[in-house]
Amino acid sequence: TLIESRCFENAACTVRGHGNSSWIFMRDEKPSYRLKLAEKADLLGISPEPVRDYVLISNHQDKLMLRNWTVQHLAGLLGTIPYVRESVYVNLYVNGGYRGVYQLFVKIETGKGRIDIDDSGEEADTGFLLELDMRVAEEGKKPYFELPGTGVLFAVKSDGANEAQLAFIKDYVSGFYSAIRSGSREAVEQYADLDSLLDIFILEEFTRERDAGFSSFYIVRD
């Protein structure tokens, strides 16, 4: 798809590093970045609503720069996986110097124009966005919990979750895990959309996505 070229003159933003391997192994070559605009905008038509937070993915280890796009496309074709993000390729220049081709995404967050779920209110039974993130205890930036008996850590990405909601979320995920281990389809369907669950499993197996059991794997409940 051809996108009309646009220039955001004097659009203030802050820039910081994005990702772990990108900055551990590639910081001197082609790392990824996170952008926070001073004012909300729809950059290059990839966001349903104007937002402030975007990421520039370097795709440094993918010389054809097609893996992320291909998985996005497949996820969209399946039709059961919610919140498949759009993206666009851009040529990145910093202070007049060319940095290469990057892939621009909206940052994964809850909110209008992003993952639009109901995670407001004070009730314990709430919508939530989680990230499987084995580094979250070291970073200590977000509330997190361990799935009992597994050592698996989940970061709670929803903003403003209170103690009752955090307890509910942990119990919900623990119940979901127990339902899967029980082998009961009826029990699993009490917690998850089965079509979405099966399709994300197939997609992860097909792509051999290495982060899926360690980090950058998201779960959402409205």
PDB file of C-alpha atoms in Angstrom:
ATOM      1  CA  THR A   1       0.000   0.000   0.000  1.00  0.00           C
ATOM      2  CA  LEU A   2       1.374   3.412  -0.943  1.00  0.00           C
ATOM      3  CA  ILE A   3       1.057   5.993   1.818  1.00  0.00           C
ATOM      4  CA  GLU A   4       1.107   9.703   1.167  1.00  0.00           C
ATOM      5  CA  SER A   5       4.352  11.228   2.374  1.00  0.00           C
ATOM      6  CA  ARG A   6       3.809  13.527   5.340  1.00  0.00           C
ATOM      7  CA  CYS A   7       6.126  15.642   7.418  1.00  0.00           C
ATOM      8  CA  PHE A   8       5.390  16.599  11.020  1.00  0.00           C
ATOM      9  CA  GLU A   9       7.197  19.905  11.272  1.00  0.00           C
ATOM     10  CA  ASN A  10       8.531  20.728  14.746  1.00  0.00           C
ATOM     11  CA  ALA A  11       6.676  17.780  16.290  1.00  0.00           C
ATOM     12  CA  ALA A  12       8.366  17.442  19.664  1.00  0.00           C
ATOM     13  CA  CYS A  13       8.971  13.975  21.067  1.00  0.00           C
ATOM     14  CA  THR A  14      11.271  12.079  23.390  1.00  0.00           C
ATOM     15  CA  VAL A  15      13.288   9.088  22.197  1.00  0.00           C
ATOM     16  CA  ARG A  16      14.575   6.156  24.221  1.00  0.00           C
ATOM     17  CA  GLY A  17      15.808   2.627  23.575  1.00  0.00           C
ATOM     18  CA  HIS A  18      13.298  -0.166  22.982  1.00  0.00           C
ATOM     19  CA  GLY A  19      13.803  -3.865  23.583  1.00  0.00           C
ATOM     20  CA  ASN A  20      16.526  -5.879  25.284  1.00  0.00           C
ATOM     21  CA  SER A  21      18.483  -7.807  22.643  1.00  0.00           C
ATOM     22  CA  SER A  22      18.338  -4.746  20.407  1.00  0.00           C
ATOM     23  CA  TRP A  23      20.353  -2.759  22.937  1.00  0.00           C
ATOM     24  CA  ILE A  24      22.475  -5.560  24.371  1.00  0.00           C
ATOM     25  CA  PHE A  25      23.779  -6.823  21.039  1.00  0.00           C
ATOM     26  CA  MET A  26      23.058  -4.097  18.475  1.00  0.00           C
ATOM     27  CA  ARG A  27      23.262  -0.733  20.222  1.00  0.00           C
ATOM     28  CA  ASP A  28      26.253   0.336  18.091  1.00  0.00           C
ATOM     29  CA  GLU A  29      24.730  -0.905  14.825  1.00  0.00           C
ATOM     30  CA  LYS A  30      20.960  -0.614  14.525  1.00  0.00           C
ATOM     31  CA  PRO A  31      18.971  -0.627  17.795  1.00  0.00           C
ATOM     32  CA  SER A  32      15.224  -0.133  18.113  1.00  0.00           C
ATOM     33  CA  TYR A  33      13.634   3.003  19.589  1.00  0.00           C
ATOM     34  CA  ARG A  34      10.553   4.147  21.449  1.00  0.00           C
ATOM     35  CA  LEU A  35       8.936   7.489  20.623  1.00  0.00           C
ATOM     36  CA  LYS A  36       6.684   9.551  22.880  1.00  0.00           C
ATOM     37  CA  LEU A  37       5.117  12.485  21.072  1.00  0.00           C
ATOM     38  CA  ALA A  38       4.409  15.692  22.926  1.00  0.00           C
ATOM     39  CA  GLU A  39       0.958  15.695  21.322  1.00  0.00           C
ATOM     40  CA  LYS A  40      -1.144  12.771  20.116  1.00  0.00           C
ATOM     41  CA  ALA A  41      -1.013  12.023  16.393  1.00  0.00           C
ATOM     42  CA  ASP A  42      -1.772   9.267  13.908  1.00  0.00           C
ATOM     43  CA  LEU A  43       1.638   8.692  12.336  1.00  0.00           C
ATOM     44  CA  LEU A  44       1.341   7.470   8.747  1.00  0.00           C
ATOM     45  CA  GLY A  45      -2.163   6.096   9.174  1.00  0.00           C
ATOM     46  CA  ILE A  46      -1.329   3.111  11.412  1.00  0.00           C
ATOM     47  CA  SER A  47      -3.374   4.090  14.492  1.00  0.00           C
ATOM     48  CA  PRO A  48      -7.193   4.089  14.660  1.00  0.00           C
ATOM     49  CA  GLU A  49      -6.969   7.077  17.016  1.00  0.00           C
ATOM     50  CA  PRO A  50      -4.243   9.687  17.639  1.00  0.00           C
ATOM     51  CA  VAL A  51      -1.808   8.392  20.285  1.00  0.00           C
ATOM     52  CA  ARG A  52       1.518   9.490  21.739  1.00  0.00           C
ATOM     53  CA  ASP A  53       3.497   6.245  21.967  1.00  0.00           C
ATOM     54  CA  TYR A  54       5.146   4.489  19.018  1.00  0.00           C
ATOM     55  CA  VAL A  55       8.057   2.106  18.500  1.00  0.00           C
ATOM     56  CA  LEU A  56      10.598   1.896  15.685  1.00  0.00           C
ATOM     57  CA  ILE A  57      11.663  -1.745  15.228  1.00  0.00           C
ATOM     58  CA  SER A  58      15.031  -2.217  13.554  1.00  0.00           C
ATOM     59  CA  ASN A  59      14.536  -5.831  12.325  1.00  0.00           C
ATOM     60  CA  HIS A  60      18.323  -6.013  12.524  1.00  0.00           C
ATOM     61  CA  GLN A  61      18.466  -9.832  12.584  1.00  0.00           C
ATOM     62  CA  ASP A  62      16.040 -10.161   9.684  1.00  0.00           C
ATOM     63  CA  LYS A  63      17.869  -9.050   6.535  1.00  0.00           C
ATOM     64  CA  LEU A  64      14.706  -9.166   4.412  1.00  0.00           C
ATOM     65  CA  MET A  65      12.714  -7.330   7.113  1.00  0.00           C
ATOM     66  CA  LEU A  66       9.649  -9.445   6.343  1.00  0.00           C
ATOM     67  CA  ARG A  67       9.213 -11.650   9.419  1.00  0.00           C
ATOM     68  CA  ASN A  68       7.268  -9.217  11.583  1.00  0.00           C
ATOM     69  CA  TRP A  69       5.081  -8.139   8.666  1.00  0.00           C
ATOM     70  CA  THR A  70       4.389 -11.739   7.632  1.00  0.00           C
ATOM     71  CA  VAL A  71       3.309 -12.783  11.126  1.00  0.00           C
ATOM     72  CA  GLN A  72       1.108  -9.673  11.390  1.00  0.00           C
ATOM     73  CA  HIS A  73      -0.506 -10.575   8.076  1.00  0.00           C
ATOM     74  CA  LEU A  74      -1.103 -14.202   9.088  1.00  0.00           C
ATOM     75  CA  ALA A  75      -2.585 -13.144  12.436  1.00  0.00           C
ATOM     76  CA  GLY A  76      -4.969 -10.814  10.619  1.00  0.00           C
ATOM     77  CA  LEU A  77      -6.023 -13.559   8.194  1.00  0.00           C
ATOM     78  CA  LEU A  78      -6.846 -15.932  11.064  1.00  0.00           C
ATOM     79  CA  GLY A  79      -9.417 -13.425  12.274  1.00  0.00           C
ATOM     80  CA  THR A  80      -9.530 -14.755  15.836  1.00  0.00           C
ATOM     81  CA  ILE A  81      -6.577 -12.890  17.343  1.00  0.00           C
ATOM     82  CA  PRO A  82      -7.629  -9.470  18.660  1.00  0.00           C
ATOM     83  CA  TYR A  83      -5.661  -6.245  18.359  1.00  0.00           C
ATOM     84  CA  VAL A  84      -3.346  -7.121  15.471  1.00  0.00           C
ATOM     85  CA  ARG A  85      -1.346  -3.934  14.948  1.00  0.00           C
ATOM     86  CA  GLU A  86      -0.744  -2.168  11.664  1.00  0.00           C
ATOM     87  CA  SER A  87       2.755  -1.066  10.703  1.00  0.00           C
ATOM     88  CA  VAL A  88       4.625   0.806   8.002  1.00  0.00           C
ATOM     89  CA  TYR A  89       8.248   0.835   6.854  1.00  0.00           C
ATOM     90  CA  VAL A  90      10.132   4.115   7.157  1.00  0.00           C
ATOM     91  CA  ASN A  91      13.562   5.476   6.322  1.00  0.00           C
ATOM     92  CA  LEU A  92      15.004   6.815   9.573  1.00  0.00           C
ATOM     93  CA  TYR A  93      17.258   9.860   9.727  1.00  0.00           C
ATOM     94  CA  VAL A  94      18.652  11.180  13.019  1.00  0.00           C
ATOM     95  CA  ASN A  95      20.334  14.604  13.007  1.00  0.00           C
ATOM     96  CA  GLY A  96      20.680  14.354   9.234  1.00  0.00           C
ATOM     97  CA  GLY A  97      22.356  10.929   9.377  1.00  0.00           C
ATOM     98  CA  TYR A  98      20.701   7.910   7.750  1.00  0.00           C
ATOM     99  CA  ARG A  99      20.002   5.040  10.183  1.00  0.00           C
ATOM    100  CA  GLY A 100      18.316   2.593   7.806  1.00  0.00           C
ATOM    101  CA  VAL A 101      14.874   1.120   7.215  1.00  0.00           C
ATOM    102  CA  TYR A 102      12.715   0.677  10.314  1.00  0.00           C
ATOM    103  CA  GLN A 103       9.215  -0.651  10.957  1.00  0.00           C
ATOM    104  CA  LEU A 104       6.896   1.759  12.789  1.00  0.00           C
ATOM    105  CA  PHE A 105       4.284   0.358  15.211  1.00  0.00           C
ATOM    106  CA  VAL A 106       1.952   1.777  17.827  1.00  0.00           C
ATOM    107  CA  LYS A 107       3.293   0.763  21.255  1.00  0.00           C
ATOM    108  CA  ILE A 108       1.333  -2.051  22.930  1.00  0.00           C
ATOM    109  CA  GLU A 109      -0.770  -0.372  25.632  1.00  0.00           C
ATOM    110  CA  THR A 110      -4.377  -0.202  26.749  1.00  0.00           C
ATOM    111  CA  GLY A 111      -6.449   2.775  25.705  1.00  0.00           C
ATOM    112  CA  LYS A 112      -8.552   4.200  22.911  1.00  0.00           C
ATOM    113  CA  GLY A 113      -6.888   3.543  19.569  1.00  0.00           C
ATOM    114  CA  ARG A 114      -4.722   0.813  21.084  1.00  0.00           C
ATOM    115  CA  ILE A 115      -5.987  -2.186  23.079  1.00  0.00           C
ATOM    116  CA  ASP A 116      -9.380  -0.737  23.869  1.00  0.00           C
ATOM    117  CA  ILE A 117     -10.620  -2.778  26.845  1.00  0.00           C
ATOM    118  CA  ASP A 118     -12.571  -1.859  29.955  1.00  0.00           C
ATOM    119  CA  ASP A 119      -9.934  -1.854  32.698  1.00  0.00           C
ATOM    120  CA  SER A 120     -11.404   1.117  34.542  1.00  0.00           C
ATOM    121  CA  GLY A 121     -13.299   1.204  37.791  1.00  0.00           C
ATOM    122  CA  GLU A 122     -12.537  -0.143  41.242  1.00  0.00           C
ATOM    123  CA  GLU A 123     -14.215  -3.564  40.972  1.00  0.00           C
ATOM    124  CA  ALA A 124     -11.887  -6.542  41.401  1.00  0.00           C
ATOM    125  CA  ASP A 125     -13.341  -8.297  38.330  1.00  0.00           C
ATOM    126  CA  THR A 126     -11.625  -6.243  35.639  1.00  0.00           C
ATOM    127  CA  GLY A 127     -10.277  -6.307  32.117  1.00  0.00           C
ATOM    128  CA  PHE A 128      -6.504  -6.569  31.885  1.00  0.00           C
ATOM    129  CA  LEU A 129      -3.457  -6.712  29.645  1.00  0.00           C
ATOM    130  CA  LEU A 130      -0.569  -8.975  30.682  1.00  0.00           C
ATOM    131  CA  GLU A 131       2.869  -9.604  29.266  1.00  0.00           C
ATOM    132  CA  LEU A 132       4.779 -12.805  29.927  1.00  0.00           C
ATOM    133  CA  ASP A 133       8.083 -11.219  30.932  1.00  0.00           C
ATOM    134  CA  MET A 134      10.814 -13.161  32.692  1.00  0.00           C
ATOM    135  CA  ARG A 135      12.829  -9.943  33.217  1.00  0.00           C
ATOM    136  CA  VAL A 136      10.122  -8.005  35.032  1.00  0.00           C
ATOM    137  CA  ALA A 137      11.431  -8.801  38.526  1.00  0.00           C
ATOM    138  CA  GLU A 138      14.838  -7.371  37.609  1.00  0.00           C
ATOM    139  CA  GLU A 139      13.379  -4.231  36.053  1.00  0.00           C
ATOM    140  CA  GLY A 140      10.752  -3.652  38.758  1.00  0.00           C
ATOM    141  CA  LYS A 141       8.795  -1.139  36.689  1.00  0.00           C
ATOM    142  CA  LYS A 142       5.348  -2.761  36.610  1.00  0.00           C
ATOM    143  CA  PRO A 143       3.274  -4.833  39.041  1.00  0.00           C
ATOM    144  CA  TYR A 144       3.904  -8.513  38.398  1.00  0.00           C
ATOM    145  CA  PHE A 145       3.151 -11.961  39.770  1.00  0.00           C
ATOM    146  CA  GLU A 146       4.453 -15.499  39.435  1.00  0.00           C
ATOM    147  CA  LEU A 147       2.221 -18.271  38.148  1.00  0.00           C
ATOM    148  CA  PRO A 148       2.368 -20.661  41.136  1.00  0.00           C
ATOM    149  CA  GLY A 149       4.637 -23.658  40.705  1.00  0.00           C
ATOM    150  CA  THR A 150       6.017 -22.593  37.330  1.00  0.00           C
ATOM    151  CA  GLY A 151       8.496 -19.745  37.846  1.00  0.00           C
ATOM    152  CA  VAL A 152       6.733 -17.909  34.997  1.00  0.00           C
ATOM    153  CA  LEU A 153       6.340 -14.160  35.577  1.00  0.00           C
ATOM    154  CA  PHE A 154       3.585 -11.944  34.183  1.00  0.00           C
ATOM    155  CA  ALA A 155       3.779  -8.139  34.138  1.00  0.00           C
ATOM    156  CA  VAL A 156       0.465  -6.324  34.539  1.00  0.00           C
ATOM    157  CA  LYS A 157       0.442  -3.749  31.746  1.00  0.00           C
ATOM    158  CA  SER A 158      -2.969  -2.257  32.556  1.00  0.00           C
ATOM    159  CA  ASP A 159      -2.652   1.123  34.234  1.00  0.00           C
ATOM    160  CA  GLY A 160      -3.762   1.770  37.783  1.00  0.00           C
ATOM    161  CA  ALA A 161      -4.701  -1.756  38.899  1.00  0.00           C
ATOM    162  CA  ASN A 162      -5.479  -1.792  42.635  1.00  0.00           C
ATOM    163  CA  GLU A 163      -4.612  -4.575  45.086  1.00  0.00           C
ATOM    164  CA  ALA A 164      -7.976  -6.322  44.709  1.00  0.00           C
ATOM    165  CA  GLN A 165      -7.671  -6.272  40.924  1.00  0.00           C
ATOM    166  CA  LEU A 166      -4.104  -7.595  41.044  1.00  0.00           C
ATOM    167  CA  ALA A 167      -5.285 -10.480  43.249  1.00  0.00           C
ATOM    168  CA  PHE A 168      -8.178 -11.177  40.854  1.00  0.00           C
ATOM    169  CA  ILE A 169      -5.861 -11.191  37.829  1.00  0.00           C
ATOM    170  CA  LYS A 170      -3.431 -13.619  39.484  1.00  0.00           C
ATOM    171  CA  ASP A 171      -6.282 -15.942  40.500  1.00  0.00           C
ATOM    172  CA  TYR A 172      -7.771 -15.747  37.003  1.00  0.00           C
ATOM    173  CA  VAL A 173      -4.523 -16.734  35.278  1.00  0.00           C
ATOM    174  CA  SER A 174      -3.883 -19.488  37.841  1.00  0.00           C
ATOM    175  CA  GLY A 175      -7.387 -20.832  37.225  1.00  0.00           C
ATOM    176  CA  PHE A 176      -6.805 -20.714  33.477  1.00  0.00           C
ATOM    177  CA  TYR A 177      -3.547 -22.651  33.844  1.00  0.00           C
ATOM    178  CA  SER A 178      -5.244 -25.280  36.019  1.00  0.00           C
ATOM    179  CA  ALA A 179      -8.054 -25.597  33.477  1.00  0.00           C
ATOM    180  CA  ILE A 180      -5.576 -26.286  30.686  1.00  0.00           C
ATOM    181  CA  ARG A 181      -3.779 -28.916  32.770  1.00  0.00           C
ATOM    182  CA  SER A 182      -7.095 -30.588  33.593  1.00  0.00           C
ATOM    183  CA  GLY A 183      -7.642 -31.434  29.924  1.00  0.00           C
ATOM    184  CA  SER A 184     -11.252 -30.273  30.157  1.00  0.00           C
ATOM    185  CA  ARG A 185     -12.429 -28.229  27.192  1.00  0.00           C
ATOM    186  CA  GLU A 186     -15.405 -26.974  29.197  1.00  0.00           C
ATOM    187  CA  ALA A 187     -13.100 -25.737  31.968  1.00  0.00           C
ATOM    188  CA  VAL A 188     -10.798 -23.926  29.510  1.00  0.00           C
ATOM    189  CA  GLU A 189     -13.738 -22.199  27.845  1.00  0.00           C
ATOM    190  CA  GLN A 190     -14.674 -20.661  31.199  1.00  0.00           C
ATOM    191  CA  TYR A 191     -11.488 -18.604  30.974  1.00  0.00           C
ATOM    192  CA  ALA A 192     -10.494 -18.175  27.319  1.00  0.00           C
ATOM    193  CA  ASP A 193     -11.795 -17.873  23.794  1.00  0.00           C
ATOM    194  CA  LEU A 194     -10.835 -21.302  22.471  1.00  0.00           C
ATOM    195  CA  ASP A 195     -10.538 -20.282  18.794  1.00  0.00           C
ATOM    196  CA  SER A 196      -8.147 -17.465  19.672  1.00  0.00           C
ATOM    197  CA  LEU A 197      -6.169 -19.719  22.028  1.00  0.00           C
ATOM    198  CA  LEU A 198      -5.714 -22.439  19.405  1.00  0.00           C
ATOM    199  CA  ASP A 199      -4.831 -20.026  16.618  1.00  0.00           C
ATOM    200  CA  ILE A 200      -2.156 -18.199  18.624  1.00  0.00           C
ATOM    201  CA  PHE A 201      -0.691 -21.596  19.584  1.00  0.00           C
ATOM    202  CA  ILE A 202      -0.587 -22.649  15.910  1.00  0.00           C
ATOM    203  CA  LEU A 203       0.890 -19.296  14.873  1.00  0.00           C
ATOM    204  CA  GLU A 204       3.634 -19.468  17.515  1.00  0.00           C
ATOM    205  CA  GLU A 205       4.498 -23.049  16.543  1.00  0.00           C
ATOM    206  CA  PHE A 206       4.543 -22.201  12.833  1.00  0.00           C
ATOM    207  CA  THR A 207       6.815 -19.184  13.268  1.00  0.00           C
ATOM    208  CA  ARG A 208       9.012 -20.679  16.024  1.00  0.00           C
ATOM    209  CA  GLU A 209       8.777 -17.350  17.833  1.00  0.00           C
ATOM    210  CA  ARG A 210      11.610 -17.530  20.347  1.00  0.00           C
ATOM    211  CA  ASP A 211      10.304 -14.917  22.792  1.00  0.00           C
ATOM    212  CA  ALA A 212       6.932 -16.622  23.317  1.00  0.00           C
ATOM    213  CA  GLY A 213       7.975 -18.623  26.379  1.00  0.00           C
ATOM    214  CA  PHE A 214      10.177 -15.900  27.824  1.00  0.00           C
ATOM    215  CA  SER A 215       9.003 -12.377  27.024  1.00  0.00           C
ATOM    216  CA  SER A 216       6.915 -10.165  24.723  1.00  0.00           C
ATOM    217  CA  PHE A 217       3.925 -12.526  24.775  1.00  0.00           C
ATOM    218  CA  TYR A 218       0.636 -10.772  25.575  1.00  0.00           C
ATOM    219  CA  ILE A 219      -2.676 -11.889  27.045  1.00  0.00           C
ATOM    220  CA  VAL A 220      -5.770  -9.680  27.077  1.00  0.00           C
ATOM    221  CA  ARG A 221      -9.154  -9.943  28.778  1.00  0.00           C
ATOM    222  CA  ASP A 222     -11.934  -7.407  28.339  1.00  0.00           C
TER     223      ASP A 222
END
